PDB file of C-alpha atoms (C1' of nucleotides) in Angstrom:
ATOM      1  CA  MET A 116     -11.608  -6.281  58.388  1.00 35.00           C
ATOM      2  CA  ARG A 117     -10.394  -3.420  60.552  1.00 34.00           C
ATOM      3  CA  GLU A 118      -8.598  -0.411  59.219  1.00 38.00           C
ATOM      4  CA  ARG A 119      -4.852  -0.332  59.422  1.00 40.00           C
ATOM      5  CA  TYR A 120      -3.244   2.499  61.330  1.00 41.00           C
ATOM      6  CA  TYR A 121       0.139   3.686  60.217  1.00 43.00           C
ATOM      7  CA  PRO A 122       2.828   4.730  62.700  1.00 45.00           C
ATOM      8  CA  ASP A 123       2.979   8.470  62.066  1.00 46.00           C
ATOM      9  CA  GLY A 124      -0.780   8.833  61.832  1.00 44.00           C
ATOM     10  CA  SER A 125      -0.401  11.574  59.235  1.00 55.00           C
ATOM     11  CA  GLN A 126      -3.354  12.363  56.999  1.00 71.00           C
ATOM     12  CA  GLY A 127      -3.349  12.132  53.224  1.00 90.00           C
ATOM     13  CA  LEU A 128      -0.158  10.136  52.863  1.00 97.00           C
ATOM     14  CA  TYR A 129      -0.412   6.627  51.504  1.00 98.00           C
ATOM     15  CA  VAL A 130       2.090   3.860  50.840  1.00 98.00           C
ATOM     16  CA  ILE A 131       1.958   2.357  47.393  1.00 98.00           C
ATOM     17  CA  SER A 132      -0.368  -0.528  48.194  1.00 98.00           C
ATOM     18  CA  VAL A 133      -2.979   1.823  49.654  1.00 98.00           C
ATOM     19  CA  ALA A 134      -2.616   4.327  46.814  1.00 98.00           C
ATOM     20  CA  ALA A 135      -2.968   1.553  44.260  1.00 98.00           C
ATOM     21  CA  ARG A 136      -6.114   0.271  45.919  1.00 98.00           C
ATOM     22  CA  LEU A 137      -7.618   3.767  46.088  1.00 98.00           C
ATOM     23  CA  LEU A 138      -6.987   4.270  42.374  1.00 98.00           C
ATOM     24  CA  ASP A 139      -7.683   0.699  41.322  1.00 98.00           C
ATOM     25  CA  MET A 140      -4.309   0.593  39.606  1.00 98.00           C
ATOM     26  CA  HIS A 141      -1.401  -1.824  39.788  1.00 98.00           C
ATOM     27  CA  PRO A 142       1.477  -0.834  42.097  1.00 98.00           C
ATOM     28  CA  GLN A 143       3.948  -1.515  39.297  1.00 98.00           C
ATOM     29  CA  THR A 144       2.099   0.952  37.119  1.00 98.00           C
ATOM     30  CA  LEU A 145       2.530   3.659  39.735  1.00 98.00           C
ATOM     31  CA  ARG A 146       6.258   2.929  39.847  1.00 98.00           C
ATOM     32  CA  LYS A 147       6.473   3.083  36.057  1.00 98.00           C
ATOM     33  CA  TYR A 148       4.726   6.452  36.033  1.00 98.00           C
ATOM     34  CA  GLU A 149       7.228   7.726  38.553  1.00 98.00           C
ATOM     35  CA  ARG A 150      10.113   6.566  36.354  1.00 98.00           C
ATOM     36  CA  ALA A 151       8.404   8.361  33.469  1.00 98.00           C
ATOM     37  CA  GLY A 152       8.509  11.564  35.517  1.00 97.00           C
ATOM     38  CA  PHE A 153       4.765  12.026  35.901  1.00 98.00           C
ATOM     39  CA  ILE A 154       4.771  11.965  39.691  1.00 98.00           C
ATOM     40  CA  ALA A 155       7.327  12.260  42.462  1.00 98.00           C
ATOM     41  CA  PRO A 156       5.976  10.906  45.733  1.00 98.00           C
ATOM     42  CA  THR A 157       8.029  11.670  48.814  1.00 98.00           C
ATOM     43  CA  ARG A 158      10.057   8.883  50.365  1.00 98.00           C
ATOM     44  CA  THR A 159      10.624   7.689  53.893  1.00 97.00           C
ATOM     45  CA  ILE A 160      14.162   7.192  55.140  1.00 96.00           C
ATOM     46  CA  GLY A 161      13.716   3.575  54.081  1.00 96.00           C
ATOM     47  CA  MET A 162      12.808   4.603  50.513  1.00 97.00           C
ATOM     48  CA  LEU A 163       9.121   3.800  50.904  1.00 98.00           C
ATOM     49  CA  ARG A 164       7.007   5.892  48.521  1.00 98.00           C
ATOM     50  CA  LEU A 165       4.450   8.156  50.221  1.00 98.00           C
ATOM     51  CA  TYR A 166       1.673   9.408  47.954  1.00 98.00           C
ATOM     52  CA  SER A 167      -0.027  12.704  48.859  1.00 98.00           C
ATOM     53  CA  SER A 168      -3.598  13.595  47.946  1.00 97.00           C
ATOM     54  CA  GLU A 169      -2.222  15.715  45.135  1.00 97.00           C
ATOM     55  CA  ASP A 170      -0.276  12.736  43.842  1.00 98.00           C
ATOM     56  CA  ILE A 171      -3.474  10.707  43.964  1.00 98.00           C
ATOM     57  CA  ASN A 172      -5.410  13.331  42.021  1.00 97.00           C
ATOM     58  CA  ARG A 173      -2.684  13.590  39.421  1.00 97.00           C
ATOM     59  CA  LEU A 174      -2.675   9.815  39.048  1.00 98.00           C
ATOM     60  CA  ARG A 175      -6.446   9.801  38.718  1.00 98.00           C
ATOM     61  CA  LEU A 176      -6.138  12.274  35.859  1.00 97.00           C
ATOM     62  CA  ILE A 177      -3.458  10.172  34.192  1.00 98.00           C
ATOM     63  CA  LYS A 178      -5.597   7.072  34.536  1.00 98.00           C
ATOM     64  CA  HIS A 179      -8.469   8.907  32.876  1.00 97.00           C
ATOM     65  CA  LEU A 180      -6.259  10.072  30.008  1.00 98.00           C
ATOM     66  CA  VAL A 181      -5.053   6.522  29.413  1.00 98.00           C
ATOM     67  CA  GLU A 182      -8.316   4.621  29.829  1.00 97.00           C
ATOM     68  CA  ASN A 183     -10.852   7.046  28.412  1.00 96.00           C
ATOM     69  CA  VAL A 184      -8.923   9.341  26.090  1.00 97.00           C
ATOM     70  CA  GLY A 185      -6.586   6.573  24.940  1.00 98.00           C
ATOM     71  CA  LEU A 186      -3.316   8.476  25.216  1.00 98.00           C
ATOM     72  CA  ASN A 187       0.042   6.751  25.438  1.00 98.00           C
ATOM     73  CA  LEU A 188       2.742   7.957  27.808  1.00 98.00           C
ATOM     74  CA  ALA A 189       4.071  10.509  25.314  1.00 98.00           C
ATOM     75  CA  GLY A 190       0.578  11.968  25.129  1.00 98.00           C
ATOM     76  CA  ILE A 191       0.331  12.109  28.919  1.00 98.00           C
ATOM     77  CA  GLU A 192       3.569  14.034  29.151  1.00 98.00           C
ATOM     78  CA  LEU A 193       2.451  16.474  26.491  1.00 97.00           C
ATOM     79  CA  VAL A 194      -0.986  17.074  27.998  1.00 97.00           C
ATOM     80  CA  LEU A 195       0.393  17.584  31.493  1.00 97.00           C
ATOM     81  CA  GLY A 196       2.862  20.129  30.125  1.00 96.00           C
ATOM     82  CA  MET A 197       0.293  22.019  28.094  1.00 96.00           C
ATOM     83  CA  ALA A 198      -2.178  22.040  30.956  1.00 95.00           C
ATOM     84  CA  GLN A 199       0.400  23.506  33.304  1.00 95.00           C
ATOM     85  CA  LYS A 200       1.159  26.339  30.897  1.00 94.00           C
ATOM     86  CA  LEU A 201      -2.504  27.124  30.284  1.00 95.00           C
ATOM     87  CA  LEU A 202      -3.308  27.098  33.990  1.00 94.00           C
ATOM     88  CA  GLN A 203      -0.415  29.449  34.667  1.00 95.00           C
ATOM     89  CA  LEU A 204      -1.701  31.723  31.923  1.00 94.00           C
ATOM     90  CA  GLN A 205      -5.184  31.724  33.358  1.00 92.00           C
ATOM     91  CA  GLU A 206      -3.859  32.733  36.757  1.00 92.00           C
ATOM     92  CA  SER A 207      -1.591  35.453  35.467  1.00 94.00           C
ATOM     93  CA  LEU A 208      -4.441  37.099  33.588  1.00 92.00           C
ATOM     94  CA  PHE A 209      -5.990  38.299  36.819  1.00 92.00           C
ATOM     95  CA  SER A 210      -2.957  40.391  37.668  1.00 94.00           C
ATOM     96  CA  ILE A 211      -2.767  42.121  34.294  1.00 94.00           C
ATOM     97  CA  GLU A 212      -4.239  45.632  33.979  1.00 93.00           C
ATOM     98  CA  GLU A 213      -3.530  46.699  30.410  1.00 93.00           C
ATOM     99  CA  ARG A 214      -5.397  45.266  27.466  1.00 91.00           C
ATOM    100  CA  ASP A 215      -2.383  45.257  25.121  1.00 91.00           C
ATOM    101  CA  GLU A 216      -0.196  43.675  27.755  1.00 93.00           C
ATOM    102  CA  MET A 217      -2.760  40.959  28.188  1.00 93.00           C
ATOM    103  CA  GLN A 218      -2.967  40.204  24.497  1.00 92.00           C
ATOM    104  CA  GLU A 219       0.816  40.018  24.359  1.00 93.00           C
ATOM    105  CA  GLU A 220       0.878  37.574  27.269  1.00 94.00           C
ATOM    106  CA  VAL A 221      -1.782  35.350  25.758  1.00 94.00           C
ATOM    107  CA  ASN A 222      -0.073  35.248  22.391  1.00 91.00           C
ATOM    108  CA  GLN A 223       3.221  34.474  24.060  1.00 94.00           C
ATOM    109  CA  VAL A 224       1.905  31.431  25.891  1.00 94.00           C
ATOM    110  CA  ILE A 225      -0.218  30.143  23.032  1.00 93.00           C
ATOM    111  CA  GLY A 226       2.807  30.486  20.774  1.00 93.00           C
ATOM    112  CA  GLU A 227       4.863  28.450  23.209  1.00 94.00           C
ATOM    113  CA  VAL A 228       2.263  25.719  23.405  1.00 94.00           C
ATOM    114  CA  LEU A 229       1.842  25.474  19.657  1.00 95.00           C
ATOM    115  CA  ARG A 230       5.562  25.482  19.026  1.00 93.00           C
ATOM    116  CA  SER A 231       5.998  22.741  21.592  1.00 91.00           C
ATOM    117  CA  VAL A 232       4.018  20.409  19.350  1.00 91.00           C
ATOM    118  CA  GLY A 233       5.537  21.605  16.093  1.00 88.00           C
ATOM    119  CA  ILE A 234       2.813  23.994  15.013  1.00 91.00           C
ATOM    120  CA  LEU A 235       4.060  27.509  14.141  1.00 88.00           C
TER     121      LEU A 235
ATOM    122  CA  MET B 153      13.018   8.235 -15.120  1.00 34.00           C
ATOM    123  CA  ARG B 154      10.847  11.064 -16.475  1.00 33.00           C
ATOM    124  CA  GLU B 155       8.186  12.831 -14.478  1.00 38.00           C
ATOM    125  CA  ARG B 156       4.629  11.696 -14.859  1.00 39.00           C
ATOM    126  CA  TYR B 157       2.048  14.213 -16.012  1.00 41.00           C
ATOM    127  CA  TYR B 158      -1.455  13.828 -14.749  1.00 43.00           C
ATOM    128  CA  PRO B 159      -4.483  14.537 -16.930  1.00 45.00           C
ATOM    129  CA  ASP B 160      -5.831  17.719 -15.367  1.00 46.00           C
ATOM    130  CA  GLY B 161      -2.389  19.256 -14.891  1.00 44.00           C
ATOM    131  CA  SER B 162      -3.658  21.116 -11.841  1.00 54.00           C
ATOM    132  CA  GLN B 163      -1.132  22.449  -9.363  1.00 70.00           C
ATOM    133  CA  GLY B 164      -0.903  21.415  -5.726  1.00 89.00           C
ATOM    134  CA  LEU B 165      -3.050  18.324  -6.077  1.00 97.00           C
ATOM    135  CA  TYR B 166      -1.402  14.947  -5.719  1.00 98.00           C
ATOM    136  CA  VAL B 167      -2.619  11.384  -5.990  1.00 98.00           C
ATOM    137  CA  ILE B 168      -1.755   9.143  -3.095  1.00 98.00           C
ATOM    138  CA  SER B 169       1.469   7.712  -4.533  1.00 98.00           C
ATOM    139  CA  VAL B 170       2.899  11.194  -5.123  1.00 98.00           C
ATOM    140  CA  ALA B 171       1.766  12.467  -1.755  1.00 98.00           C
ATOM    141  CA  ALA B 172       3.285   9.441  -0.059  1.00 98.00           C
ATOM    142  CA  ARG B 173       6.605   9.985  -1.820  1.00 98.00           C
ATOM    143  CA  LEU B 174       6.652  13.673  -0.928  1.00 98.00           C
ATOM    144  CA  LEU B 175       6.082  12.835   2.727  1.00 98.00           C
ATOM    145  CA  ASP B 176       8.125   9.658   2.792  1.00 98.00           C
ATOM    146  CA  MET B 177       5.156   7.821   4.225  1.00 98.00           C
ATOM    147  CA  HIS B 178       3.374   4.641   3.215  1.00 98.00           C
ATOM    148  CA  PRO B 179       0.225   5.040   1.103  1.00 98.00           C
ATOM    149  CA  GLN B 180      -1.662   2.742   3.450  1.00 98.00           C
ATOM    150  CA  THR B 181      -0.755   4.997   6.327  1.00 98.00           C
ATOM    151  CA  LEU B 182      -2.346   7.947   4.554  1.00 98.00           C
ATOM    152  CA  ARG B 183      -5.497   5.911   4.028  1.00 98.00           C
ATOM    153  CA  LYS B 184      -5.528   4.915   7.702  1.00 98.00           C
ATOM    154  CA  TYR B 185      -5.214   8.542   8.758  1.00 98.00           C
ATOM    155  CA  GLU B 186      -8.149   9.397   6.562  1.00 98.00           C
ATOM    156  CA  ARG B 187     -10.240   6.671   8.187  1.00 98.00           C
ATOM    157  CA  ALA B 188      -9.188   8.093  11.539  1.00 98.00           C
ATOM    158  CA  GLY B 189     -10.612  11.431  10.464  1.00 98.00           C
ATOM    159  CA  PHE B 190      -7.353  13.379  10.448  1.00 98.00           C
ATOM    160  CA  ILE B 191      -7.560  14.400   6.797  1.00 98.00           C
ATOM    161  CA  ALA B 192     -10.199  14.458   4.078  1.00 98.00           C
ATOM    162  CA  PRO B 193      -8.600  14.680   0.643  1.00 98.00           C
ATOM    163  CA  THR B 194     -10.976  15.431  -2.215  1.00 98.00           C
ATOM    164  CA  ARG B 195     -11.876  12.636  -4.605  1.00 98.00           C
ATOM    165  CA  THR B 196     -12.121  12.378  -8.356  1.00 97.00           C
ATOM    166  CA  ILE B 197     -15.244  10.933  -9.952  1.00 96.00           C
ATOM    167  CA  GLY B 198     -13.373   7.633  -9.928  1.00 96.00           C
ATOM    168  CA  MET B 199     -12.796   7.874  -6.152  1.00 97.00           C
ATOM    169  CA  LEU B 200      -9.085   8.678  -6.460  1.00 98.00           C
ATOM    170  CA  ARG B 201      -7.798  10.665  -3.477  1.00 98.00           C
ATOM    171  CA  LEU B 202      -6.394  14.091  -4.327  1.00 98.00           C
ATOM    172  CA  TYR B 203      -4.194  15.631  -1.648  1.00 98.00           C
ATOM    173  CA  SER B 204      -3.908  19.422  -1.519  1.00 98.00           C
ATOM    174  CA  SER B 205      -0.908  21.322  -0.198  1.00 97.00           C
ATOM    175  CA  GLU B 206      -2.830  21.871   3.023  1.00 97.00           C
ATOM    176  CA  ASP B 207      -3.417  18.148   3.309  1.00 98.00           C
ATOM    177  CA  ILE B 208       0.300  17.607   2.805  1.00 98.00           C
ATOM    178  CA  ASN B 209       1.193  20.113   5.508  1.00 97.00           C
ATOM    179  CA  ARG B 210      -1.269  18.574   7.917  1.00 97.00           C
ATOM    180  CA  LEU B 211       0.177  15.144   7.211  1.00 98.00           C
ATOM    181  CA  ARG B 212       3.680  16.471   7.726  1.00 98.00           C
ATOM    182  CA  LEU B 213       2.624  17.724  11.148  1.00 97.00           C
ATOM    183  CA  ILE B 214       1.038  14.394  12.010  1.00 98.00           C
ATOM    184  CA  LYS B 215       4.167  12.558  10.929  1.00 98.00           C
ATOM    185  CA  HIS B 216       6.214  14.795  13.186  1.00 97.00           C
ATOM    186  CA  LEU B 217       3.891  14.190  16.142  1.00 98.00           C
ATOM    187  CA  VAL B 218       4.159  10.432  15.667  1.00 98.00           C
ATOM    188  CA  GLU B 219       7.864  10.099  14.919  1.00 97.00           C
ATOM    189  CA  ASN B 220       9.381  12.810  17.084  1.00 96.00           C
ATOM    190  CA  VAL B 221       6.854  13.448  19.847  1.00 97.00           C
ATOM    191  CA  GLY B 222       5.806   9.806  20.062  1.00 98.00           C
ATOM    192  CA  LEU B 223       2.047  10.323  20.142  1.00 98.00           C
ATOM    193  CA  ASN B 224      -0.412   7.585  19.244  1.00 98.00           C
ATOM    194  CA  LEU B 225      -3.504   8.284  17.172  1.00 98.00           C
ATOM    195  CA  ALA B 226      -5.544   9.349  20.194  1.00 98.00           C
ATOM    196  CA  GLY B 227      -2.861  11.909  20.973  1.00 98.00           C
ATOM    197  CA  ILE B 228      -2.903  13.176  17.396  1.00 98.00           C
ATOM    198  CA  GLU B 229      -6.631  13.719  17.528  1.00 98.00           C
ATOM    199  CA  LEU B 230      -6.357  15.555  20.830  1.00 97.00           C
ATOM    200  CA  VAL B 231      -3.501  17.795  19.755  1.00 97.00           C
ATOM    201  CA  LEU B 232      -5.166  18.717  16.467  1.00 97.00           C
ATOM    202  CA  GLY B 233      -8.320  19.645  18.348  1.00 96.00           C
ATOM    203  CA  MET B 234      -6.550  21.722  20.977  1.00 96.00           C
ATOM    204  CA  ALA B 235      -4.423  23.464  18.368  1.00 95.00           C
ATOM    205  CA  GLN B 236      -7.471  24.453  16.386  1.00 95.00           C
ATOM    206  CA  LYS B 237      -9.115  26.003  19.434  1.00 94.00           C
ATOM    207  CA  LEU B 238      -5.998  27.898  20.449  1.00 95.00           C
ATOM    208  CA  LEU B 239      -5.437  29.217  16.929  1.00 94.00           C
ATOM    209  CA  GLN B 240      -9.034  30.384  16.783  1.00 95.00           C
ATOM    210  CA  LEU B 241      -8.558  32.111  20.115  1.00 95.00           C
ATOM    211  CA  GLN B 242      -5.415  33.833  18.924  1.00 92.00           C
ATOM    212  CA  GLU B 243      -7.203  35.157  15.869  1.00 92.00           C
ATOM    213  CA  SER B 244     -10.261  36.348  17.729  1.00 94.00           C
ATOM    214  CA  LEU B 245      -8.141  38.342  20.162  1.00 93.00           C
ATOM    215  CA  PHE B 246      -7.314  40.866  17.448  1.00 92.00           C
ATOM    216  CA  SER B 247     -10.934  41.843  17.053  1.00 94.00           C
ATOM    217  CA  ILE B 248     -11.593  42.369  20.749  1.00 94.00           C
ATOM    218  CA  GLU B 249     -11.558  45.922  22.112  1.00 93.00           C
ATOM    219  CA  GLU B 250     -12.374  45.619  25.793  1.00 93.00           C
ATOM    220  CA  ARG B 251      -9.931  44.214  28.323  1.00 92.00           C
ATOM    221  CA  ASP B 252     -12.587  42.450  30.409  1.00 91.00           C
ATOM    222  CA  GLU B 253     -14.178  40.979  27.340  1.00 93.00           C
ATOM    223  CA  MET B 254     -10.818  39.637  26.294  1.00 92.00           C
ATOM    224  CA  GLN B 255     -10.157  38.023  29.646  1.00 93.00           C
ATOM    225  CA  GLU B 256     -13.567  36.433  29.510  1.00 93.00           C
ATOM    226  CA  GLU B 257     -12.873  35.035  26.058  1.00 94.00           C
ATOM    227  CA  VAL B 258      -9.497  33.641  27.036  1.00 94.00           C
ATOM    228  CA  ASN B 259     -10.857  31.987  30.142  1.00 92.00           C
ATOM    229  CA  GLN B 260     -13.709  30.539  28.153  1.00 94.00           C
ATOM    230  CA  VAL B 261     -11.452  28.824  25.629  1.00 94.00           C
ATOM    231  CA  ILE B 262      -8.854  27.680  28.128  1.00 94.00           C
ATOM    232  CA  GLY B 263     -11.635  26.236  30.211  1.00 93.00           C
ATOM    233  CA  GLU B 264     -12.932  24.337  27.213  1.00 94.00           C
ATOM    234  CA  VAL B 265      -9.511  22.964  26.398  1.00 94.00           C
ATOM    235  CA  LEU B 266      -8.813  21.844  29.931  1.00 95.00           C
ATOM    236  CA  ARG B 267     -12.220  20.270  30.345  1.00 93.00           C
ATOM    237  CA  SER B 268     -11.718  18.407  27.087  1.00 91.00           C
ATOM    238  CA  VAL B 269      -8.907  16.459  28.694  1.00 91.00           C
ATOM    239  CA  GLY B 270     -10.586  16.033  32.047  1.00 89.00           C
ATOM    240  CA  ILE B 271      -8.903  18.852  33.920  1.00 91.00           C
ATOM    241  CA  LEU B 272     -11.328  21.255  35.641  1.00 88.00           C
TER     242      LEU B 272
ATOM    243  C1'  DG C  97      -3.795  -4.505 -20.848  1.00 81.18           C
ATOM    244  C1'  DG C  98      -0.331  -2.888 -17.620  1.00 81.18           C
ATOM    245  C1'  DA C  99       0.152   0.319 -13.914  1.00 81.18           C
ATOM    246  C1'  DA C 100      -1.896   2.639 -10.104  1.00 81.18           C
ATOM    247  C1'  DC C 101      -5.804   3.168  -7.664  1.00 81.18           C
ATOM    248  C1'  DG C 102      -9.703   1.235  -4.468  1.00 81.18           C
ATOM    249  C1'  DC C 103     -10.895  -1.894  -0.266  1.00 81.18           C
ATOM    250  C1'  DT C 104     -10.454  -5.469   3.515  1.00 81.18           C
ATOM    251  C1'  DA C 105      -7.827  -8.791   6.008  1.00 81.18           C
ATOM    252  C1'  DA C 106      -3.558 -10.624   7.949  1.00 81.18           C
ATOM    253  C1'  DC C 107       1.233 -10.136   9.654  1.00 81.18           C
ATOM    254  C1'  DG C 108       4.869  -8.257  12.792  1.00 81.18           C
ATOM    255  C1'  DC C 109       7.214  -5.034  15.599  1.00 81.18           C
ATOM    256  C1'  DG C 110       7.208  -2.117  19.740  1.00 81.18           C
ATOM    257  C1'  DG C 111       5.012   0.162  23.738  1.00 81.18           C
ATOM    258  C1'  DC C 112       3.146  -0.619  28.079  1.00 81.18           C
ATOM    259  C1'  DG C 113       0.821  -3.094  31.858  1.00 81.18           C
ATOM    260  C1'  DT C 114       1.623  -7.192  34.565  1.00 81.18           C
ATOM    261  C1'  DC C 115       4.251 -10.938  36.588  1.00 81.18           C
ATOM    262  C1'  DA C 116       8.612 -12.953  38.668  1.00 81.18           C
ATOM    263  C1'  DA C 117      12.879 -13.190  41.360  1.00 81.18           C
ATOM    264  C1'  DG C 118      15.917 -11.707  44.770  1.00 81.18           C
ATOM    265  C1'  DG C 119      17.168  -8.263  48.320  1.00 81.18           C
ATOM    266  C1'  DT C 120      15.985  -4.859  52.208  1.00 81.18           C
ATOM    267  C1'  DC C 121      13.134  -2.612  55.546  1.00 81.18           C
ATOM    268  C1'  DT C 122       9.426  -2.702  59.313  1.00 81.18           C
TER     269       DT C 122
ATOM    270  C1'  DC D   4      10.643 -13.760  60.817  1.00 81.18           C
ATOM    271  C1'  DA D   5       6.500 -12.762  58.103  1.00 81.18           C
ATOM    272  C1'  DG D   6       4.849  -9.358  55.134  1.00 81.18           C
ATOM    273  C1'  DA D   7       5.248  -5.326  52.361  1.00 81.18           C
ATOM    274  C1'  DC D   8       8.354  -2.637  50.269  1.00 81.18           C
ATOM    275  C1'  DC D   9      12.469  -1.974  46.992  1.00 81.18           C
ATOM    276  C1'  DT D  10      14.694  -2.815  41.911  1.00 81.18           C
ATOM    277  C1'  DT D  11      15.523  -5.135  37.581  1.00 81.18           C
ATOM    278  C1'  DG D  12      14.222  -8.114  33.953  1.00 81.18           C
ATOM    279  C1'  DA D  13      10.962 -10.972  31.316  1.00 81.18           C
ATOM    280  C1'  DC D  14       6.391 -12.076  29.501  1.00 81.18           C
ATOM    281  C1'  DG D  15       2.117 -11.039  26.881  1.00 81.18           C
ATOM    282  C1'  DC D  16      -1.432  -8.267  24.964  1.00 81.18           C
ATOM    283  C1'  DC D  17      -2.633  -4.747  21.650  1.00 81.18           C
ATOM    284  C1'  DG D  18      -2.146  -0.556  18.737  1.00 81.18           C
ATOM    285  C1'  DC D  19      -0.433   0.669  14.476  1.00 81.18           C
ATOM    286  C1'  DG D  20       2.490   0.548  10.336  1.00 81.18           C
ATOM    287  C1'  DT D  21       3.194  -2.566   6.702  1.00 81.18           C
ATOM    288  C1'  DT D  22       2.219  -6.305   3.499  1.00 81.18           C
ATOM    289  C1'  DA D  23      -0.924  -9.181   0.694  1.00 81.18           C
ATOM    290  C1'  DG D  24      -4.793 -10.251  -2.263  1.00 81.18           C
ATOM    291  C1'  DC D  25      -8.253  -9.099  -5.291  1.00 81.18           C
ATOM    292  C1'  DG D  26     -11.396  -5.986  -7.861  1.00 81.18           C
ATOM    293  C1'  DT D  27     -11.724  -1.405 -10.443  1.00 81.18           C
ATOM    294  C1'  DT D  28     -10.071   2.805 -12.816  1.00 81.18           C
ATOM    295  C1'  DC D  29      -6.975   5.146 -16.051  1.00 81.18           C
TER     296       DC D  29
END
DNA sequence: GGAACGCTAACGCGGCGTCAAGGTCT
DNA sequence: CAGACCTTGACGCCGCGTTAGCGTTC
């Protein structure tokens, strides 16, 4: 079977059937995850979903969290949120000069994360 | 109805029926959570579970995560693990003098946490 | 010996992935 | 106009809280 070529020829943008095949997931599942707010693929003027490589990677992570870690959707949402905060923290550390300032920043973010799950 | 007094009269130790009433949870649920490894109440020589105040607090957190956050048991396990690491990190920061050392420590732990969920 | 504990197995509700139906875009 | 997309609703499996039954401890 020959490869399909899509009109615009753009790289790294997939319609839902292609994305689903790449990820070995059901198209309906991808739509559900969008409704849940986990991804937001761009749309064509005709409302066709276009998944970027970043969308694909994010979906691959979600799939892993569901299949291997065993999280439900609430867990996915929580993990994605915590991960974002921790990654931001990690980045911001490089631009901090003072030791005390750094400790303050770390405590701030960790406090946020722990409060977000009801600890502290 | 009068209060029951238990033989040893010790404070802050509750048998499962009392613990369940305090938490407004089903005794069987507490037993399930123990099997899941979330808590480990001490036992009497007759194998009766004795819940400490710490056990109660931990169970109260778990109840919150289930009822309000909507996590399943896999999510509980993950959150408890991440929280422990972050709390340890927060403590250890107070005993660190050097800025670079601190950054190293923070990155180390954050890296662990993120890898534990498949990110990084 | 009655009440509360222990354990294992079975029931039932709800979350979530999949299927179905009908309409629109390419 | 055939095929792939859209959306909404229904079905079915399974995780998990609860109930049930029976033996043991207090």
